mmCIF file of C-alpha atoms and ligand atoms in Angstrom:
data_model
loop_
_atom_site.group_PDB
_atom_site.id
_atom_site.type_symbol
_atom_site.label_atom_id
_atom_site.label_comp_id
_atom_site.label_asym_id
_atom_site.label_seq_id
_atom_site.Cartn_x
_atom_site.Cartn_y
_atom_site.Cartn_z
ATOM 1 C CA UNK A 1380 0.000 0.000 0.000
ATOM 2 C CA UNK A 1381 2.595 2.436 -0.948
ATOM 3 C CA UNK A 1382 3.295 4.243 -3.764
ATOM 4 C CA UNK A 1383 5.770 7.078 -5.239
ATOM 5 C CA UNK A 1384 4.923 9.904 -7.946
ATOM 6 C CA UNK A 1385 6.803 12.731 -8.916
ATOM 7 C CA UNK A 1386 4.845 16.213 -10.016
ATOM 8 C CA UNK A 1387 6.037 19.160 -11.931
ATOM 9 C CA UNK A 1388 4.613 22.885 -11.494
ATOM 10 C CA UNK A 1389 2.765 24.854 -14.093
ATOM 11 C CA UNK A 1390 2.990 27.865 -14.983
ATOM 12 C CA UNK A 1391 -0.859 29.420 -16.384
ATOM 13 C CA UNK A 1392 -0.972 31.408 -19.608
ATOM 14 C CA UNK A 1393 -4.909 32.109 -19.241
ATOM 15 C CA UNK A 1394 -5.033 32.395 -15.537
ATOM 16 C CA UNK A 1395 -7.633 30.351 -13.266
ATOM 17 C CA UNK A 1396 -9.109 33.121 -11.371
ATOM 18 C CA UNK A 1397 -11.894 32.554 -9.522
ATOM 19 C CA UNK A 1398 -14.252 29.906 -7.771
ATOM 20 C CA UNK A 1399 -18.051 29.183 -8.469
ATOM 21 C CA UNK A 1400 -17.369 26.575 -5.646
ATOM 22 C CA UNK A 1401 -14.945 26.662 -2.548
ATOM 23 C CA UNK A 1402 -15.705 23.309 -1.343
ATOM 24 C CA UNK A 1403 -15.152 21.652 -4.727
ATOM 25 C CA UNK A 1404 -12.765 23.471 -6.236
ATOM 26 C CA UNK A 1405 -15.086 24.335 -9.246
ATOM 27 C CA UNK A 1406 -13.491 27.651 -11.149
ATOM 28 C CA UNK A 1407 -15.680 30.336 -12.868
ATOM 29 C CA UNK A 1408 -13.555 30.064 -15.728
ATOM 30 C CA UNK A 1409 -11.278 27.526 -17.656
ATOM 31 C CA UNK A 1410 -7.290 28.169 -17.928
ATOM 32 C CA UNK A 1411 -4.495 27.175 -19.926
ATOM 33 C CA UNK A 1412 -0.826 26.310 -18.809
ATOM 34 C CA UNK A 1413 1.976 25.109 -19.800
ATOM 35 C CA UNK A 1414 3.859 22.267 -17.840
ATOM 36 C CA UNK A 1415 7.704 23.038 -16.663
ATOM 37 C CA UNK A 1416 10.311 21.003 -16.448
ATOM 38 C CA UNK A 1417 12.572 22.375 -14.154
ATOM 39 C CA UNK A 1418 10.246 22.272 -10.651
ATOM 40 C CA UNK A 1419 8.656 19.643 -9.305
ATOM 41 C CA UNK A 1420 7.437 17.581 -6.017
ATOM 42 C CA UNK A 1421 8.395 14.099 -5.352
ATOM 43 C CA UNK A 1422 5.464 12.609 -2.665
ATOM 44 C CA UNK A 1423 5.549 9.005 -1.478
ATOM 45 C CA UNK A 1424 2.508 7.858 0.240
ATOM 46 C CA UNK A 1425 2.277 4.625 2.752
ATOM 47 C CA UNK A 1426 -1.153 3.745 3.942
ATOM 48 C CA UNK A 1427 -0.124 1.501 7.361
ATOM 49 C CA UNK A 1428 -2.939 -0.224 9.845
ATOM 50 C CA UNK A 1429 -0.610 0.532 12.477
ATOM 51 C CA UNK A 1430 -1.005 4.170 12.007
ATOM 52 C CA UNK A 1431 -3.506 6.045 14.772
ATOM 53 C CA UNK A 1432 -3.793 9.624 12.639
ATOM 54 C CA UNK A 1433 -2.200 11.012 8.819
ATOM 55 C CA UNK A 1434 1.321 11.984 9.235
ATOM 56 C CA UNK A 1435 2.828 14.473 6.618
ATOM 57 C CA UNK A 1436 6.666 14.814 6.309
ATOM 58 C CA UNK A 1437 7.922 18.053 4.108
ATOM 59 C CA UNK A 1438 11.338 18.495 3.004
ATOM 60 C CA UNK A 1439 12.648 15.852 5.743
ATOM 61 C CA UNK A 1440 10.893 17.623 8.475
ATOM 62 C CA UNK A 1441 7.364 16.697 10.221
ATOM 63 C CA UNK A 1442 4.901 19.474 8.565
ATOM 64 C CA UNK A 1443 3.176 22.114 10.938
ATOM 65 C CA UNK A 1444 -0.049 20.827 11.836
ATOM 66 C CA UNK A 1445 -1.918 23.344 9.817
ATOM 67 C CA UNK A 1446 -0.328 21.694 6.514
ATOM 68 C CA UNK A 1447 -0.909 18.137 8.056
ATOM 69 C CA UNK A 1448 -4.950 18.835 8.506
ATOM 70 C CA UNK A 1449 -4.621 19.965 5.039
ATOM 71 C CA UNK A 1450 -3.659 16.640 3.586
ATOM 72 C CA UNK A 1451 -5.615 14.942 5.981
ATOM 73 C CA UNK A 1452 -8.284 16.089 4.868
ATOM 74 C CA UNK A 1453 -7.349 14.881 0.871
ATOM 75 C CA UNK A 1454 -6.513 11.889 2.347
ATOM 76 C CA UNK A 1455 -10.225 11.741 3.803
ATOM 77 C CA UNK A 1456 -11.558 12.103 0.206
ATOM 78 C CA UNK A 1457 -9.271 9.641 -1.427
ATOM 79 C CA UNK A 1458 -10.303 6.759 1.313
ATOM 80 C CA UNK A 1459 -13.829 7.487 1.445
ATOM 81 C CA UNK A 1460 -13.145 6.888 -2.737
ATOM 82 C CA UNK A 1461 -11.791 3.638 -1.960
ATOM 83 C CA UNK A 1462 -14.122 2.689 1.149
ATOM 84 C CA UNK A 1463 -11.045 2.667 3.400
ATOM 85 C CA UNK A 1464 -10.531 4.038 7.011
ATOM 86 C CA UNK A 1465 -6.591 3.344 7.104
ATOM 87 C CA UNK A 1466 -4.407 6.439 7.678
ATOM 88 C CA UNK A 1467 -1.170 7.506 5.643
ATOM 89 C CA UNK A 1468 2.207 8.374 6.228
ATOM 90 C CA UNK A 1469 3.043 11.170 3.517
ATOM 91 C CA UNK A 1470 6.565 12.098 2.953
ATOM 92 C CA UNK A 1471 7.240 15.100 0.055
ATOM 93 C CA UNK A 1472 9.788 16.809 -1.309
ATOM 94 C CA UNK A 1473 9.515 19.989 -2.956
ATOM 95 C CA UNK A 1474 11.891 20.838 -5.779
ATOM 96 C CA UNK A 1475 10.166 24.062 -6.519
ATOM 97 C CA UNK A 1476 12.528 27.854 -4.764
ATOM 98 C CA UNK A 1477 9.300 29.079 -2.826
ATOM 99 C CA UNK A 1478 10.952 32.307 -3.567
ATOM 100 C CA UNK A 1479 10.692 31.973 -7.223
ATOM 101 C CA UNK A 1480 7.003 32.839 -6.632
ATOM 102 C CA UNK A 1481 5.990 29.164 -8.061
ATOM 103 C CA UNK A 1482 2.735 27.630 -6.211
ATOM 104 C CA UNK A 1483 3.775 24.390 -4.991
ATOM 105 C CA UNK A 1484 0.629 23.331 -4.468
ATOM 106 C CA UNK A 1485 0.335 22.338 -7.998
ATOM 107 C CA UNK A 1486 2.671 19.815 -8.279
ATOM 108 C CA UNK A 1487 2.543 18.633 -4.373
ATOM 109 C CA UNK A 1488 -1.071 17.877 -4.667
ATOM 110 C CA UNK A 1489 -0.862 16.519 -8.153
ATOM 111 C CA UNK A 1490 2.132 14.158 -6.726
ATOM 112 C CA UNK A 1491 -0.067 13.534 -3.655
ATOM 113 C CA UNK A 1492 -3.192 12.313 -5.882
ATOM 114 C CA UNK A 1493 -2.143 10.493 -7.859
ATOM 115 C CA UNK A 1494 0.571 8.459 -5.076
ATOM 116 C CA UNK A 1495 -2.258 8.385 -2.421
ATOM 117 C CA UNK A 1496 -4.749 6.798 -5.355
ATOM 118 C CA UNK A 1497 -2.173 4.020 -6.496
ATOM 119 C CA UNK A 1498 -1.340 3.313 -2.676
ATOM 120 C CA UNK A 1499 -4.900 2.443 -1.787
ATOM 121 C CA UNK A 1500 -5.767 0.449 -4.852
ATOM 122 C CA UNK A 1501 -7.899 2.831 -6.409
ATOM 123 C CA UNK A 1502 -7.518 2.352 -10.778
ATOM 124 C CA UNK A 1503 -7.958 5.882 -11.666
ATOM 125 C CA UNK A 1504 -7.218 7.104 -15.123
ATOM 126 C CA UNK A 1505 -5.904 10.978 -15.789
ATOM 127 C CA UNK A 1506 -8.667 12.709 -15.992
ATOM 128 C CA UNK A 1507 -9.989 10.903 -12.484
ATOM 129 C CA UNK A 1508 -6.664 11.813 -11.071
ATOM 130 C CA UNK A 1509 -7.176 15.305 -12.440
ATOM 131 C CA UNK A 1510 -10.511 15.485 -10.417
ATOM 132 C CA UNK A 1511 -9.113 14.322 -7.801
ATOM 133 C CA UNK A 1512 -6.121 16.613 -7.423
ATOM 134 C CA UNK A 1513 -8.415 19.611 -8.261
ATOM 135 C CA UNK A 1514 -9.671 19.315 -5.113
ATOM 136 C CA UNK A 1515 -6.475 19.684 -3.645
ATOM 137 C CA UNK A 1516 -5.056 22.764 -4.901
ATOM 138 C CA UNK A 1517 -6.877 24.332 -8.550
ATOM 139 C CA UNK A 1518 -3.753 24.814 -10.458
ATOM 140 C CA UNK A 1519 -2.998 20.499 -9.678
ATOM 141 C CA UNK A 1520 -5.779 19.710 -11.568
ATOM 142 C CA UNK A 1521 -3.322 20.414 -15.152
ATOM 143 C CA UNK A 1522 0.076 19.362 -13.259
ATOM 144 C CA UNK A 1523 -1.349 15.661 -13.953
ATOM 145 C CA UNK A 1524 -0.175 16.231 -17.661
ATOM 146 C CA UNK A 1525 2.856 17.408 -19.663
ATOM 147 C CA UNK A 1526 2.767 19.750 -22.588
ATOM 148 C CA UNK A 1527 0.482 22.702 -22.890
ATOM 149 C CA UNK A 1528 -3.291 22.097 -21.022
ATOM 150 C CA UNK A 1529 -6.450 22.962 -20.636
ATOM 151 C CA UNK A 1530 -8.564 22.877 -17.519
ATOM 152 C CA UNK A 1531 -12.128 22.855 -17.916
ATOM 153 C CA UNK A 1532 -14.338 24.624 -15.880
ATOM 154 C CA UNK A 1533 -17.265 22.788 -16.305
ATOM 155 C CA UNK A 1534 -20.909 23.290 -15.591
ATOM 156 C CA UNK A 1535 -22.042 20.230 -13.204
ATOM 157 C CA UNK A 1536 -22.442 21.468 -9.365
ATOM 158 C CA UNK A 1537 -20.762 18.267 -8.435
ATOM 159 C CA UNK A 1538 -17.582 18.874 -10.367
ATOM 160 C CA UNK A 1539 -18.243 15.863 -12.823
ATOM 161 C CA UNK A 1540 -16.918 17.380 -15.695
ATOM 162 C CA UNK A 1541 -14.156 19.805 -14.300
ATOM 163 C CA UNK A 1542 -11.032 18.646 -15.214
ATOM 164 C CA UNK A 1543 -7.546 19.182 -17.280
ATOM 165 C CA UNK A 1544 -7.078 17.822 -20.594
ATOM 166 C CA UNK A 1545 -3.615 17.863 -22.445
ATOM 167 C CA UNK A 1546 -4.136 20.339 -25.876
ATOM 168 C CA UNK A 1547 -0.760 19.895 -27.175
ATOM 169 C CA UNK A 1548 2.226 17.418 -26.449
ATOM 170 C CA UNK A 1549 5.607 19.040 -24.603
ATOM 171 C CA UNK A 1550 7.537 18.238 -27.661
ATOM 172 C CA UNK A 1551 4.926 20.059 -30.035
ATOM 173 C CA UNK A 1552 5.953 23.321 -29.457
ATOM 174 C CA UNK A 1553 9.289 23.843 -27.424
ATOM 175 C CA UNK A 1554 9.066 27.271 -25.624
ATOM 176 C CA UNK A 1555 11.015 28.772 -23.074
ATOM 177 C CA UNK A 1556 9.585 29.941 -19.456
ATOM 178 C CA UNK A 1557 12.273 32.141 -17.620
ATOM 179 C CA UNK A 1558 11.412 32.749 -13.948
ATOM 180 C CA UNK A 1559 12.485 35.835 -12.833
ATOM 181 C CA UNK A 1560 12.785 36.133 -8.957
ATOM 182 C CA UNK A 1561 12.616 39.885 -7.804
ATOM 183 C CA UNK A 1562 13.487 41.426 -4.740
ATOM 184 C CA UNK A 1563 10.269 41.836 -2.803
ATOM 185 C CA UNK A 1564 9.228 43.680 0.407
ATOM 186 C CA UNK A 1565 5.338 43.070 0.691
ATOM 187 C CA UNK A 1566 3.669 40.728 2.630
ATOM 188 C CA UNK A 1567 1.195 39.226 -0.262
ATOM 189 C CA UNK A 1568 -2.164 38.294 -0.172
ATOM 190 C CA UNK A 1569 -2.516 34.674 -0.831
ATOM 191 C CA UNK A 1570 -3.951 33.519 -3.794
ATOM 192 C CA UNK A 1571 -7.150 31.745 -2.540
ATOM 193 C CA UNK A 1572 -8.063 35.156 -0.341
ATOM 194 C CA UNK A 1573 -7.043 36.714 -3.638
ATOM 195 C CA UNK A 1574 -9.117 35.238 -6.140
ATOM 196 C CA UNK A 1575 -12.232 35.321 -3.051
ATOM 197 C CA UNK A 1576 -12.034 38.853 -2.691
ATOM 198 C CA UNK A 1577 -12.016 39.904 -6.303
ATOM 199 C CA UNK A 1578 -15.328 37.283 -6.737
ATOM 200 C CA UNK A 1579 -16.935 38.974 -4.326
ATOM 201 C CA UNK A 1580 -16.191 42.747 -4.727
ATOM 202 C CA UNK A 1581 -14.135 43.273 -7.669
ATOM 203 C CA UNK A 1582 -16.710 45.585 -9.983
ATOM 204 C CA UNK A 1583 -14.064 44.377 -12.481
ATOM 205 C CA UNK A 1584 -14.601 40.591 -12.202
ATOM 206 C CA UNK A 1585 -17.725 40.636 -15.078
ATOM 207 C CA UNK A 1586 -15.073 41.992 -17.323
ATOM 208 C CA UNK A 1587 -12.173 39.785 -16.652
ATOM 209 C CA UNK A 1588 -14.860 36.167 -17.030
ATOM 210 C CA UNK A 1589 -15.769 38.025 -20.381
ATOM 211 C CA UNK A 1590 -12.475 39.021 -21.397
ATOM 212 C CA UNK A 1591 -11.465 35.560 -21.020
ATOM 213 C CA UNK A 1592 -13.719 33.587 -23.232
ATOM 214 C CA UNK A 1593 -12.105 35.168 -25.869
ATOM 215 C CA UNK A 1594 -8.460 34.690 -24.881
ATOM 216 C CA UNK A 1595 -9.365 31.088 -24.427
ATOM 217 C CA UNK A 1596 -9.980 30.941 -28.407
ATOM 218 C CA UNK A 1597 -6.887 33.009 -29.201
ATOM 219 C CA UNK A 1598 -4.216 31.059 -27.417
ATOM 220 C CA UNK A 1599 -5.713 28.111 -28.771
ATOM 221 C CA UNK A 1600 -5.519 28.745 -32.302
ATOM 222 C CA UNK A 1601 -1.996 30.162 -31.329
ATOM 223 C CA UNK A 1602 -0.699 26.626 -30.218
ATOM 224 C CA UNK A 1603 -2.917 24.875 -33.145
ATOM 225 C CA UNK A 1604 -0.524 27.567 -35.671
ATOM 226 C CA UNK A 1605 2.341 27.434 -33.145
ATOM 227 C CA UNK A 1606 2.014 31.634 -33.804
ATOM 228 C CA UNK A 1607 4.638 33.163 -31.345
ATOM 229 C CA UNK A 1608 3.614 36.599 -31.343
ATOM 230 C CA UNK A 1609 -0.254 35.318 -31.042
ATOM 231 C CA UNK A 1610 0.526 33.504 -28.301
ATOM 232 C CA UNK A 1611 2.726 35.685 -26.698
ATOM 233 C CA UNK A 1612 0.403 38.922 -26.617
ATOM 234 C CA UNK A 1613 -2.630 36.962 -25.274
ATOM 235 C CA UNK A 1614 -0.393 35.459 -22.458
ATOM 236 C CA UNK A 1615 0.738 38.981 -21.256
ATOM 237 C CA UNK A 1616 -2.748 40.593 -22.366
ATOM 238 C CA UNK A 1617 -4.307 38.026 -20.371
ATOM 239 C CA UNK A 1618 -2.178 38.305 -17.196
ATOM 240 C CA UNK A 1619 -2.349 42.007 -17.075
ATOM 241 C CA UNK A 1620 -6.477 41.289 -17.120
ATOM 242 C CA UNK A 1621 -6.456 39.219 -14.045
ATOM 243 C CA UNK A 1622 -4.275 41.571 -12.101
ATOM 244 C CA UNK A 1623 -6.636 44.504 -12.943
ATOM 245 C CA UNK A 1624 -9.582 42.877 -11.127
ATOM 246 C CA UNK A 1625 -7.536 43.001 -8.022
ATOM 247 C CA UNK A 1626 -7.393 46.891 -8.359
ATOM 248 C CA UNK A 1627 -10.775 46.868 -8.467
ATOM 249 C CA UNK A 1628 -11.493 44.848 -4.935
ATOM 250 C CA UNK A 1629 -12.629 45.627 -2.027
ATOM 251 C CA UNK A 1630 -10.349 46.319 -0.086
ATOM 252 C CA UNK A 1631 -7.562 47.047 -3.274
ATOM 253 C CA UNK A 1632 -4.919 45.024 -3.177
ATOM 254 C CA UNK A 1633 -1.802 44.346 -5.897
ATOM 255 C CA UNK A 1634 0.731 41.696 -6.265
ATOM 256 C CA UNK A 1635 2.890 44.092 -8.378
ATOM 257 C CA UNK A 1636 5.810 46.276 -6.567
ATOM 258 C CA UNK A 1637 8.151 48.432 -8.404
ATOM 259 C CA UNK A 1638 10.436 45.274 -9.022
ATOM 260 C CA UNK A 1639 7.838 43.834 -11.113
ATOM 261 C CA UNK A 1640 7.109 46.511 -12.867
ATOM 262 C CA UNK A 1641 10.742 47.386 -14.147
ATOM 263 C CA UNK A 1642 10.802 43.750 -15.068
ATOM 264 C CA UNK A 1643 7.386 44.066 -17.571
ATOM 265 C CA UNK A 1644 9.060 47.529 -19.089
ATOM 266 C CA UNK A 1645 12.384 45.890 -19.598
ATOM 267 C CA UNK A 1646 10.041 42.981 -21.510
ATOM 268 C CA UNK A 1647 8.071 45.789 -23.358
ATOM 269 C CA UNK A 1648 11.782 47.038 -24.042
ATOM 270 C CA UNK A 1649 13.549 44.176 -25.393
ATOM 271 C CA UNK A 1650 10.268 43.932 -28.288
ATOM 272 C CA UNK A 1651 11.377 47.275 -28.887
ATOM 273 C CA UNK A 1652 14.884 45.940 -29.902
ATOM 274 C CA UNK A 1653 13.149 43.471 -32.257
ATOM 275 C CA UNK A 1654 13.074 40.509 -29.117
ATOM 276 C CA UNK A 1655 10.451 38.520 -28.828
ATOM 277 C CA UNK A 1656 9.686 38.075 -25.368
ATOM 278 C CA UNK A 1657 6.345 38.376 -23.360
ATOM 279 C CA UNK A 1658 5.472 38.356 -19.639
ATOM 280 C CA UNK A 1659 3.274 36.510 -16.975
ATOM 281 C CA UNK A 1660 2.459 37.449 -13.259
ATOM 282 C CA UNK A 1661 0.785 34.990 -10.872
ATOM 283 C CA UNK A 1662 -0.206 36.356 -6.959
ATOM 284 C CA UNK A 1663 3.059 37.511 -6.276
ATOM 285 C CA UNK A 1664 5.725 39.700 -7.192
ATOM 286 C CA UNK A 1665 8.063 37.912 -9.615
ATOM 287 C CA UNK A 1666 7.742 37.572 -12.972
ATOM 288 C CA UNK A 1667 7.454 34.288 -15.593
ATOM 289 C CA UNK A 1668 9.073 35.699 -19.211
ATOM 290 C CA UNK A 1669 7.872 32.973 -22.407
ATOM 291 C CA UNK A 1670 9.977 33.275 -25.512
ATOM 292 C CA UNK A 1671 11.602 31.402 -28.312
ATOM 293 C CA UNK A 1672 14.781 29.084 -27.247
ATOM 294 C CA UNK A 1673 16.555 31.745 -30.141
ATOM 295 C CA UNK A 1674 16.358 34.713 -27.960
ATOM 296 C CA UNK A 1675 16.905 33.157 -24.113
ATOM 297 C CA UNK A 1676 20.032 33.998 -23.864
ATOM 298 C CA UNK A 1677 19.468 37.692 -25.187
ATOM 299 C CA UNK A 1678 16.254 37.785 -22.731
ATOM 300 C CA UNK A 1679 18.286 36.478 -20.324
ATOM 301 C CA UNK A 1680 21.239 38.972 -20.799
ATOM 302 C CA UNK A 1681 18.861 41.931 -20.983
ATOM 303 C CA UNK A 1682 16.910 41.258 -17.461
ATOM 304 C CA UNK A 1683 20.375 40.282 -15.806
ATOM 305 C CA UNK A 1684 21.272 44.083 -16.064
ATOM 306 C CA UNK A 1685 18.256 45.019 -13.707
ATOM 307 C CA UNK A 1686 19.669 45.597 -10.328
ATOM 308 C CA UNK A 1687 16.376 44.103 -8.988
ATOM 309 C CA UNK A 1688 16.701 40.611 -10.407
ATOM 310 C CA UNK A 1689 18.172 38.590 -7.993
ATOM 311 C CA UNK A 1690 18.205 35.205 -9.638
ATOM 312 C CA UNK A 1691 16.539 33.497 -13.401
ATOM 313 C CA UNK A 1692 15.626 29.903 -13.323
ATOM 314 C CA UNK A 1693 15.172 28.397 -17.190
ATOM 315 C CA UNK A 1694 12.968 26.099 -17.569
ATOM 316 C CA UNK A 1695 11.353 24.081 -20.653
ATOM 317 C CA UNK A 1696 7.671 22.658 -21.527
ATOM 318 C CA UNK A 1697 7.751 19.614 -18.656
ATOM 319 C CA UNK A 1698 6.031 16.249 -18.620
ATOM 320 C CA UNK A 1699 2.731 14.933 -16.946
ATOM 321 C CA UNK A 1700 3.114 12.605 -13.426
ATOM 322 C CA UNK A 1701 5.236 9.909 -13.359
ATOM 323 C CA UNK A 1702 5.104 6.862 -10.962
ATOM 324 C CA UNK A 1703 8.744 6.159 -9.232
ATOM 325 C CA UNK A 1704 9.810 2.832 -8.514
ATOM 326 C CA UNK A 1705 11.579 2.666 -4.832
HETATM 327 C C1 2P0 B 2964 -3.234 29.914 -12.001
HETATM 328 N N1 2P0 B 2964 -3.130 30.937 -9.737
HETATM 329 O O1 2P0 B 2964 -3.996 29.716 -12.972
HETATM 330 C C2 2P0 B 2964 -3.624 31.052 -11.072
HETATM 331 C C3 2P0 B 2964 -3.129 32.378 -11.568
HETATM 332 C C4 2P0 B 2964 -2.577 32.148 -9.251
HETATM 333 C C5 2P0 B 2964 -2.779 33.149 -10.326
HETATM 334 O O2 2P0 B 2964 -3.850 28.844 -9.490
HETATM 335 O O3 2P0 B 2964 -7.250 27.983 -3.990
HETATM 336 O O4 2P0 B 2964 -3.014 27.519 -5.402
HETATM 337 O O5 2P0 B 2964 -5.608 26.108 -4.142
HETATM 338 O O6 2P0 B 2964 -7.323 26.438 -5.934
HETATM 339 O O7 2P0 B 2964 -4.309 26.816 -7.470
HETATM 340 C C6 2P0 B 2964 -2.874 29.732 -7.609
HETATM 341 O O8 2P0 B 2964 -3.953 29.273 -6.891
HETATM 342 O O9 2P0 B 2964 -5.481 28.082 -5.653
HETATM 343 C C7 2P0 B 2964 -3.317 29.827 -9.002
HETATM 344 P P1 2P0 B 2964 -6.462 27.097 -4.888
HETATM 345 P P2 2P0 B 2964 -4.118 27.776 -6.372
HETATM 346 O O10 2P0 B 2964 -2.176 29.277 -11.842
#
């Protein structure tokens, strides 16, 4: 009853922003991402009779028990899947640099899934594990699969038909993510209390589930044409969208600081100079820059000037879950 997977993060193109259920984990809109190679969460998961309550170890150290109830509680939906009472011993480690502004909880509970779900006997295919993960963390739901993916919002009030589905293979189309850790100051305003507050007050919110209908159809033909420039305005057009509902909550708040934003001019720069290179913001300060593996190293050259970068991780389009072998 044990098992072993190992996760990578994703970074969203079209963000997911917002929930039309907390509970489920059922998002008011669907979102796109693209798989990285370079981060990723390794989980093993041992279900053991002996064991009196769920025991979580991170990064070789017992978890705080806030993070513990947290998995417990996945763990509660995985055996009452399986019609099992038997409690797990969870031990991850996270190969994502918190710093680098990446949500671990996309590959940890897409790791955690899909390990917990072999452990306990339970056959479930990708799309099941995608479910399943979903209601772990949103963004997990499309760490399940490699490449470039959709996750679909659905319409069901049970979350029957929300779920990721891969839209193009990681060898299709090989782009180049660089993560671009800024210095940062600012406490921020975690993404779940983000996306919450904007639902509920943002006057801008109508616009941004509007907005993104359309962006949905333009990335997509982008990848079908593999059109750079498509792709790359949407992703940046799209990103600057989803922070503006944020301005318009209740109370404000922003994930940029002046870091961020003399990262996004030196982008808007560098197309100037005939670059191709476009940006992406998630809820927090640092910056994701996509562009062709011809102009990385000029990219990479250009942002290293700014006094405010303090480190670039490269990555490349990742693959899906993978089951380890102890
Ligand atoms: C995304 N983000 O599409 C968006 C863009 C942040 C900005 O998914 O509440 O950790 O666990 O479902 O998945 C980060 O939020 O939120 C996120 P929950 P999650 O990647």
């Amino acid at each position: 009853m044990r098992a072993t997977v190992k996760a990578h993060t994703n970074i969203a193109l079209i963000k997911y922003w917002g929930k039309r259920d907390e509970q489920l984990f059922l998002p008011t809109n669907n979102s796109l991402s693209v798989t990285l190679d370079k981060f990723y969460t390794i989980t093993t998961v041992e279900f053991d009779e002996q064991l009196k309550s769920d025991q979580f170890y991170l990064n070789e150290k017992q978890a705080e028990s806030e993070e513990t109830e947290k998995v417990a509680v996945f763990l509660d939906r995985v055996r009452a899947k399986a019609n099992q009472t038997i409690y797990a011993k969870v031990t991850s480690k996270n190969y994502v640099p918190t710093a680098a502004g990446f949500a671990s909880s996309a590959s940890g509970y897409a790791a955690l899934a899909a390990a917990a779900a072999k452990a306990i006997g339970l056959n479930l295919n990708e799309r099941e594990l995608s479910q399943l993960a979903r209601q772990g963390s949103g963004s997990a739901s499309r760490s399940i699969f490699g490449g470039y993916v959709e996750w679909q919002k659905g319409i069901e009030a049970d979350g029957s038909d929300c779920y990721a589905t891969p839209i193009l293979d990681k060898d299709a189309w090989d782009l180049r993510v660089l993560s671009v850790e800024v210095t940062t100051k600012a406490k921020k305003v975690l993404s779940r209390e983000g996306m919450k507050r904007t639902v509920e007050t943002s006057p801008f919110f109508a616009g941004w589930l509007e907005a993104v209908e359309e962006d949905l159809i333009t990335i997509k033909e982008a990848l079908q044409e593999k059109d750079f420039t498509k792709l790359g305005q949407v992703v940046e057009a799209n990103a600057l969208k989803m922070h503006a509902t944020t301005l318009g909550a209740n109370p404000p708040f922003m994930y940029w600081q002046s870091a961020t934003v003399e990262v996004m001019q030196e982008v808007q720069a560098l197309r100037e100079r005939g670059i191709e290179a476009y940006f992406t913001i998630d809820a927090g300060p640092n910056v994701k820059v996509v562009c062709q593996p011809k102009d990385e190293q000029a990219v990479q050259d250009a942002l290293n000037v700014l006094s405010v970068v303090h480190d670039i991780h490269h990555c490349r389009v990742g693959p899906g879950i993978m089951y380890v072998t102890d």
